[in-house]
Amino acid sequence: MLTPDTIRQAPKALLHDHLDGGLRPTTIVDLAREFGYDGLPTTDADELATWMRRGADRKSLELYLETFAHTVGVMQERDAIVRVAAECAEDLAADGVVYAEVRYAPELSTERGLSLDDVVEANLEGFQIGMDRAGAAGNPIVMKVIVTAMRQAARSVEVAECAVRWRDAGVVGFDIAGPEAGYRPTRHLDAFEYIRRENFHITIHAGESFGLPSIWEALQFCGAERLGHGVRIVDDIHVRDDGSVELGRLAAFVRDRRVPLEMCPTSNIHTGAAPSIREHPIDLLRRLRFRVTLNTDNRLMSGVSMSSEFAALDEAFGIGLGEMEWLTLNGMKSAFAPFDERLRIINEVVKPGYARLRSRESQVVTG
């Protein structure tokens, strides 16, 4: 099995992480006090972290999302968003993440007068501060923003236009998130068509709590380049008693076209999309060589990091360094950063990083 130190040191790429799902509990308490948010269930940081994780683990996406009322509640001021974003970059870098696309819905932070652009600008500023601090600490990281619209709201076109306005400053894509059931991605066709006309990037939360129709609409109507979660694609795969596998039309299309699946195993268990790590579809999908990527989703709510997710996969399936590198390269190949930037990180950071770790492990074995 991989050691915790090896996993932490290995370069990692993260494509699916929510800014409002990864706050430090101490920061939530500080910001609530500073900006007058009085809705917290407790002001003890340890108790708050436990409450968040217990509240999220209720086997329902809709119930899982309820915990965000408090993180969003303390992110209504510009300085609060800058701090949260800076700490996000630092925390990811300290965990060995070298490239991250972190998403946030700016419409969630407009209750006290901030505009969509104000929120995105604060997010980008915070990421730059965090990148600078991480680099100074010897943990360089590249941070990008995915701007998200809420699928149960009606501001997706506004949000899409905002995402495009900031595309040259660090925003790399557009997403919709929120409850899937009853809020089909095709409700936001105008926004997706605008993004496509602008030659911009689209990822869509699909196939998490809702099944194959959600994935099909996201791909064939809305132009999704990646699927947020996409775990229910397994419903279109038939494993026979003899172990042979038959892919349905949609599953075959997803694999043939190399559509990236932004998989978040622990979060899927908490929302009820999978019963356990060992029974998570990520094992079958990786063995069938779908374009699987590994992600955190919400580090606070699910109590995870990229390192803990890799450790869980290694414990369940014995993935080793080779599969860990494959998953990381999948992430970098699927990233929305410009091609040259992705190639630089792959060739100058990811591949040399894994080569060093393999060399170190082989020395330990032969010694």
Short mmCIF file of N, CA and C in Angstrom, two decimals, residues 177-251:
data_model
loop_
_atom_site.label_atom_id
_atom_site.label_comp_id
_atom_site.label_asym_id
_atom_site.label_seq_id
_atom_site.Cartn_x
_atom_site.Cartn_y
_atom_site.Cartn_z
N ALA A 177 -24.93 23.77 -10.99
CA ALA A 177 -24.94 22.86 -9.83
C ALA A 177 -26.25 23.02 -9.08
N GLY A 178 -26.41 22.23 -8.03
CA GLY A 178 -27.64 22.27 -7.25
C GLY A 178 -28.42 20.98 -7.42
N PRO A 179 -29.62 20.93 -6.88
CA PRO A 179 -30.42 19.69 -6.96
C PRO A 179 -30.73 19.31 -8.40
N GLU A 180 -30.48 18.05 -8.72
CA GLU A 180 -30.69 17.58 -10.10
C GLU A 180 -32.16 17.27 -10.39
N ALA A 181 -32.81 16.56 -9.45
CA ALA A 181 -34.18 16.12 -9.69
C ALA A 181 -35.11 17.32 -9.87
N GLY A 182 -35.79 17.39 -10.99
CA GLY A 182 -36.72 18.48 -11.26
C GLY A 182 -36.08 19.70 -11.89
N TYR A 183 -34.76 19.71 -12.01
CA TYR A 183 -34.05 20.87 -12.57
C TYR A 183 -33.09 20.39 -13.65
N ARG A 184 -33.65 20.02 -14.77
CA ARG A 184 -32.87 19.44 -15.85
C ARG A 184 -31.92 20.49 -16.44
N PRO A 185 -30.77 20.03 -16.94
CA PRO A 185 -29.81 20.99 -17.51
C PRO A 185 -30.36 21.76 -18.71
N THR A 186 -31.33 21.17 -19.42
CA THR A 186 -31.88 21.85 -20.60
C THR A 186 -32.69 23.09 -20.24
N ARG A 187 -33.00 23.29 -18.95
CA ARG A 187 -33.65 24.54 -18.54
C ARG A 187 -32.73 25.74 -18.76
N HIS A 188 -31.45 25.46 -18.94
CA HIS A 188 -30.45 26.53 -19.05
C HIS A 188 -29.78 26.53 -20.42
N LEU A 189 -30.50 26.11 -21.43
CA LEU A 189 -29.93 26.02 -22.78
C LEU A 189 -29.38 27.36 -23.28
N ASP A 190 -30.08 28.45 -22.97
CA ASP A 190 -29.62 29.76 -23.43
C ASP A 190 -28.21 30.06 -22.93
N ALA A 191 -27.96 29.71 -21.67
CA ALA A 191 -26.64 29.96 -21.09
C ALA A 191 -25.58 29.09 -21.76
N PHE A 192 -25.90 27.83 -21.97
CA PHE A 192 -24.92 26.93 -22.59
C PHE A 192 -24.65 27.31 -24.03
N GLU A 193 -25.69 27.72 -24.74
CA GLU A 193 -25.49 28.13 -26.14
C GLU A 193 -24.63 29.38 -26.21
N TYR A 194 -24.79 30.29 -25.26
CA TYR A 194 -23.94 31.49 -25.21
C TYR A 194 -22.48 31.09 -24.98
N ILE A 195 -22.25 30.21 -24.02
CA ILE A 195 -20.88 29.76 -23.71
C ILE A 195 -20.24 29.12 -24.93
N ARG A 196 -21.00 28.31 -25.65
CA ARG A 196 -20.45 27.63 -26.83
C ARG A 196 -20.13 28.63 -27.94
N ARG A 197 -20.99 29.61 -28.11
CA ARG A 197 -20.71 30.64 -29.14
C ARG A 197 -19.43 31.40 -28.82
N GLU A 198 -19.12 31.52 -27.53
CA GLU A 198 -17.93 32.25 -27.10
C GLU A 198 -16.68 31.36 -27.06
N ASN A 199 -16.81 30.13 -27.55
CA ASN A 199 -15.67 29.20 -27.55
C ASN A 199 -15.11 29.00 -26.14
N PHE A 200 -16.03 28.87 -25.18
CA PHE A 200 -15.61 28.70 -23.80
C PHE A 200 -15.93 27.28 -23.35
N HIS A 201 -15.62 26.95 -22.11
CA HIS A 201 -15.69 25.57 -21.63
C HIS A 201 -16.89 25.32 -20.72
N ILE A 202 -17.42 24.09 -20.81
CA ILE A 202 -18.63 23.70 -20.05
C ILE A 202 -18.39 22.39 -19.32
N THR A 203 -18.67 22.39 -18.02
CA THR A 203 -18.81 21.16 -17.25
C THR A 203 -20.16 21.26 -16.55
N ILE A 204 -20.84 20.13 -16.41
CA ILE A 204 -22.19 20.15 -15.85
C ILE A 204 -22.32 19.06 -14.79
N HIS A 205 -22.84 19.42 -13.62
CA HIS A 205 -23.22 18.41 -12.64
C HIS A 205 -24.32 17.54 -13.25
N ALA A 206 -24.02 16.27 -13.46
CA ALA A 206 -25.00 15.38 -14.09
C ALA A 206 -24.70 13.94 -13.68
N GLY A 207 -25.76 13.16 -13.53
CA GLY A 207 -25.58 11.75 -13.23
C GLY A 207 -25.08 11.51 -11.83
N GLU A 208 -25.47 12.36 -10.88
CA GLU A 208 -25.12 12.14 -9.47
C GLU A 208 -26.34 11.57 -8.75
N SER A 209 -27.33 12.40 -8.47
CA SER A 209 -28.54 11.90 -7.82
C SER A 209 -29.60 11.50 -8.83
N PHE A 210 -29.43 11.94 -10.08
CA PHE A 210 -30.38 11.62 -11.15
C PHE A 210 -29.65 10.79 -12.19
N GLY A 211 -30.37 10.03 -12.98
CA GLY A 211 -29.76 9.00 -13.79
C GLY A 211 -29.33 9.40 -15.19
N LEU A 212 -29.42 8.44 -16.09
CA LEU A 212 -28.89 8.57 -17.44
C LEU A 212 -29.48 9.74 -18.23
N PRO A 213 -30.79 10.06 -18.09
CA PRO A 213 -31.30 11.20 -18.85
C PRO A 213 -30.56 12.50 -18.56
N SER A 214 -30.12 12.68 -17.31
CA SER A 214 -29.37 13.87 -16.93
C SER A 214 -28.04 13.94 -17.68
N ILE A 215 -27.37 12.80 -17.79
CA ILE A 215 -26.09 12.74 -18.51
C ILE A 215 -26.31 12.98 -20.00
N TRP A 216 -27.31 12.34 -20.56
CA TRP A 216 -27.61 12.47 -21.99
C TRP A 216 -27.91 13.91 -22.36
N GLU A 217 -28.76 14.58 -21.57
CA GLU A 217 -29.08 15.98 -21.85
C GLU A 217 -27.84 16.86 -21.74
N ALA A 218 -27.04 16.64 -20.69
CA ALA A 218 -25.85 17.45 -20.49
C ALA A 218 -24.91 17.36 -21.69
N LEU A 219 -24.76 16.15 -22.24
CA LEU A 219 -23.85 15.96 -23.36
C LEU A 219 -24.44 16.41 -24.69
N GLN A 220 -25.65 15.91 -25.00
CA GLN A 220 -26.17 16.04 -26.36
C GLN A 220 -26.96 17.32 -26.60
N PHE A 221 -27.47 17.94 -25.55
CA PHE A 221 -28.20 19.20 -25.71
C PHE A 221 -27.37 20.40 -25.25
N CYS A 222 -26.63 20.22 -24.16
CA CYS A 222 -25.97 21.37 -23.52
C CYS A 222 -24.49 21.48 -23.85
N GLY A 223 -23.91 20.48 -24.46
CA GLY A 223 -22.52 20.58 -24.89
C GLY A 223 -21.49 20.41 -23.80
N ALA A 224 -21.81 19.64 -22.76
CA ALA A 224 -20.85 19.42 -21.68
C ALA A 224 -19.59 18.74 -22.21
N GLU A 225 -18.43 19.29 -21.84
CA GLU A 225 -17.16 18.67 -22.17
C GLU A 225 -16.72 17.70 -21.09
N ARG A 226 -17.19 17.94 -19.86
CA ARG A 226 -16.92 17.04 -18.74
C ARG A 226 -18.22 16.85 -17.97
N LEU A 227 -18.29 15.75 -17.22
CA LEU A 227 -19.46 15.47 -16.39
C LEU A 227 -19.08 15.57 -14.93
N GLY A 228 -19.74 16.49 -14.20
CA GLY A 228 -19.56 16.59 -12.77
C GLY A 228 -20.18 15.39 -12.09
N HIS A 229 -19.37 14.50 -11.58
CA HIS A 229 -19.74 13.20 -11.00
C HIS A 229 -19.93 12.18 -12.12
N GLY A 230 -21.09 12.19 -12.79
CA GLY A 230 -21.32 11.23 -13.87
C GLY A 230 -21.39 9.79 -13.41
N VAL A 231 -21.55 9.59 -12.11
CA VAL A 231 -21.46 8.25 -11.53
C VAL A 231 -22.54 7.30 -12.06
N ARG A 232 -23.69 7.85 -12.44
CA ARG A 232 -24.79 7.00 -12.87
C ARG A 232 -24.63 6.48 -14.29
N ILE A 233 -23.52 6.80 -14.96
CA ILE A 233 -23.25 6.19 -16.26
C ILE A 233 -23.15 4.69 -16.12
N VAL A 234 -22.87 4.22 -14.90
CA VAL A 234 -22.78 2.78 -14.65
C VAL A 234 -24.12 2.08 -14.90
N ASP A 235 -25.22 2.84 -14.85
CA ASP A 235 -26.53 2.25 -15.13
C ASP A 235 -26.67 1.79 -16.57
N ASP A 236 -25.75 2.23 -17.44
CA ASP A 236 -25.78 1.85 -18.84
C ASP A 236 -24.70 0.82 -19.15
N ILE A 237 -24.20 0.17 -18.11
CA ILE A 237 -23.17 -0.87 -18.27
C ILE A 237 -23.68 -2.16 -17.64
N HIS A 238 -23.68 -3.23 -18.42
CA HIS A 238 -24.17 -4.53 -17.94
C HIS A 238 -22.99 -5.47 -17.73
N VAL A 239 -22.80 -5.91 -16.49
CA VAL A 239 -21.75 -6.88 -16.17
C VAL A 239 -22.41 -8.26 -16.07
N ARG A 240 -22.02 -9.15 -16.96
CA ARG A 240 -22.62 -10.49 -16.99
C ARG A 240 -22.04 -11.37 -15.88
N ASP A 241 -22.70 -12.50 -15.65
CA ASP A 241 -22.26 -13.41 -14.59
C ASP A 241 -20.86 -13.93 -14.83
N ASP A 242 -20.45 -14.03 -16.09
CA ASP A 242 -19.10 -14.55 -16.38
C ASP A 242 -18.02 -13.47 -16.32
N GLY A 243 -18.44 -12.24 -15.94
CA GLY A 243 -17.49 -11.14 -15.81
C GLY A 243 -17.34 -10.29 -17.05
N SER A 244 -17.88 -10.72 -18.17
CA SER A 244 -17.83 -9.91 -19.38
C SER A 244 -18.74 -8.70 -19.24
N VAL A 245 -18.44 -7.67 -20.02
CA VAL A 245 -19.12 -6.39 -19.86
C VAL A 245 -19.71 -5.94 -21.19
N GLU A 246 -20.93 -5.40 -21.13
CA GLU A 246 -21.56 -4.83 -22.32
C GLU A 246 -21.92 -3.38 -22.03
N LEU A 247 -21.45 -2.47 -22.86
CA LEU A 247 -21.75 -1.05 -22.71
C LEU A 247 -22.96 -0.68 -23.55
N GLY A 248 -23.87 0.09 -22.95
CA GLY A 248 -24.99 0.64 -23.70
C GLY A 248 -24.51 1.76 -24.60
N ARG A 249 -25.42 2.31 -25.39
CA ARG A 249 -25.05 3.34 -26.36
C ARG A 249 -24.45 4.58 -25.70
N LEU A 250 -25.05 5.03 -24.59
CA LEU A 250 -24.56 6.24 -23.94
C LEU A 250 -23.21 6.00 -23.28
N ALA A 251 -23.08 4.89 -22.56
CA ALA A 251 -21.81 4.57 -21.91
C ALA A 251 -20.70 4.43 -22.95
#
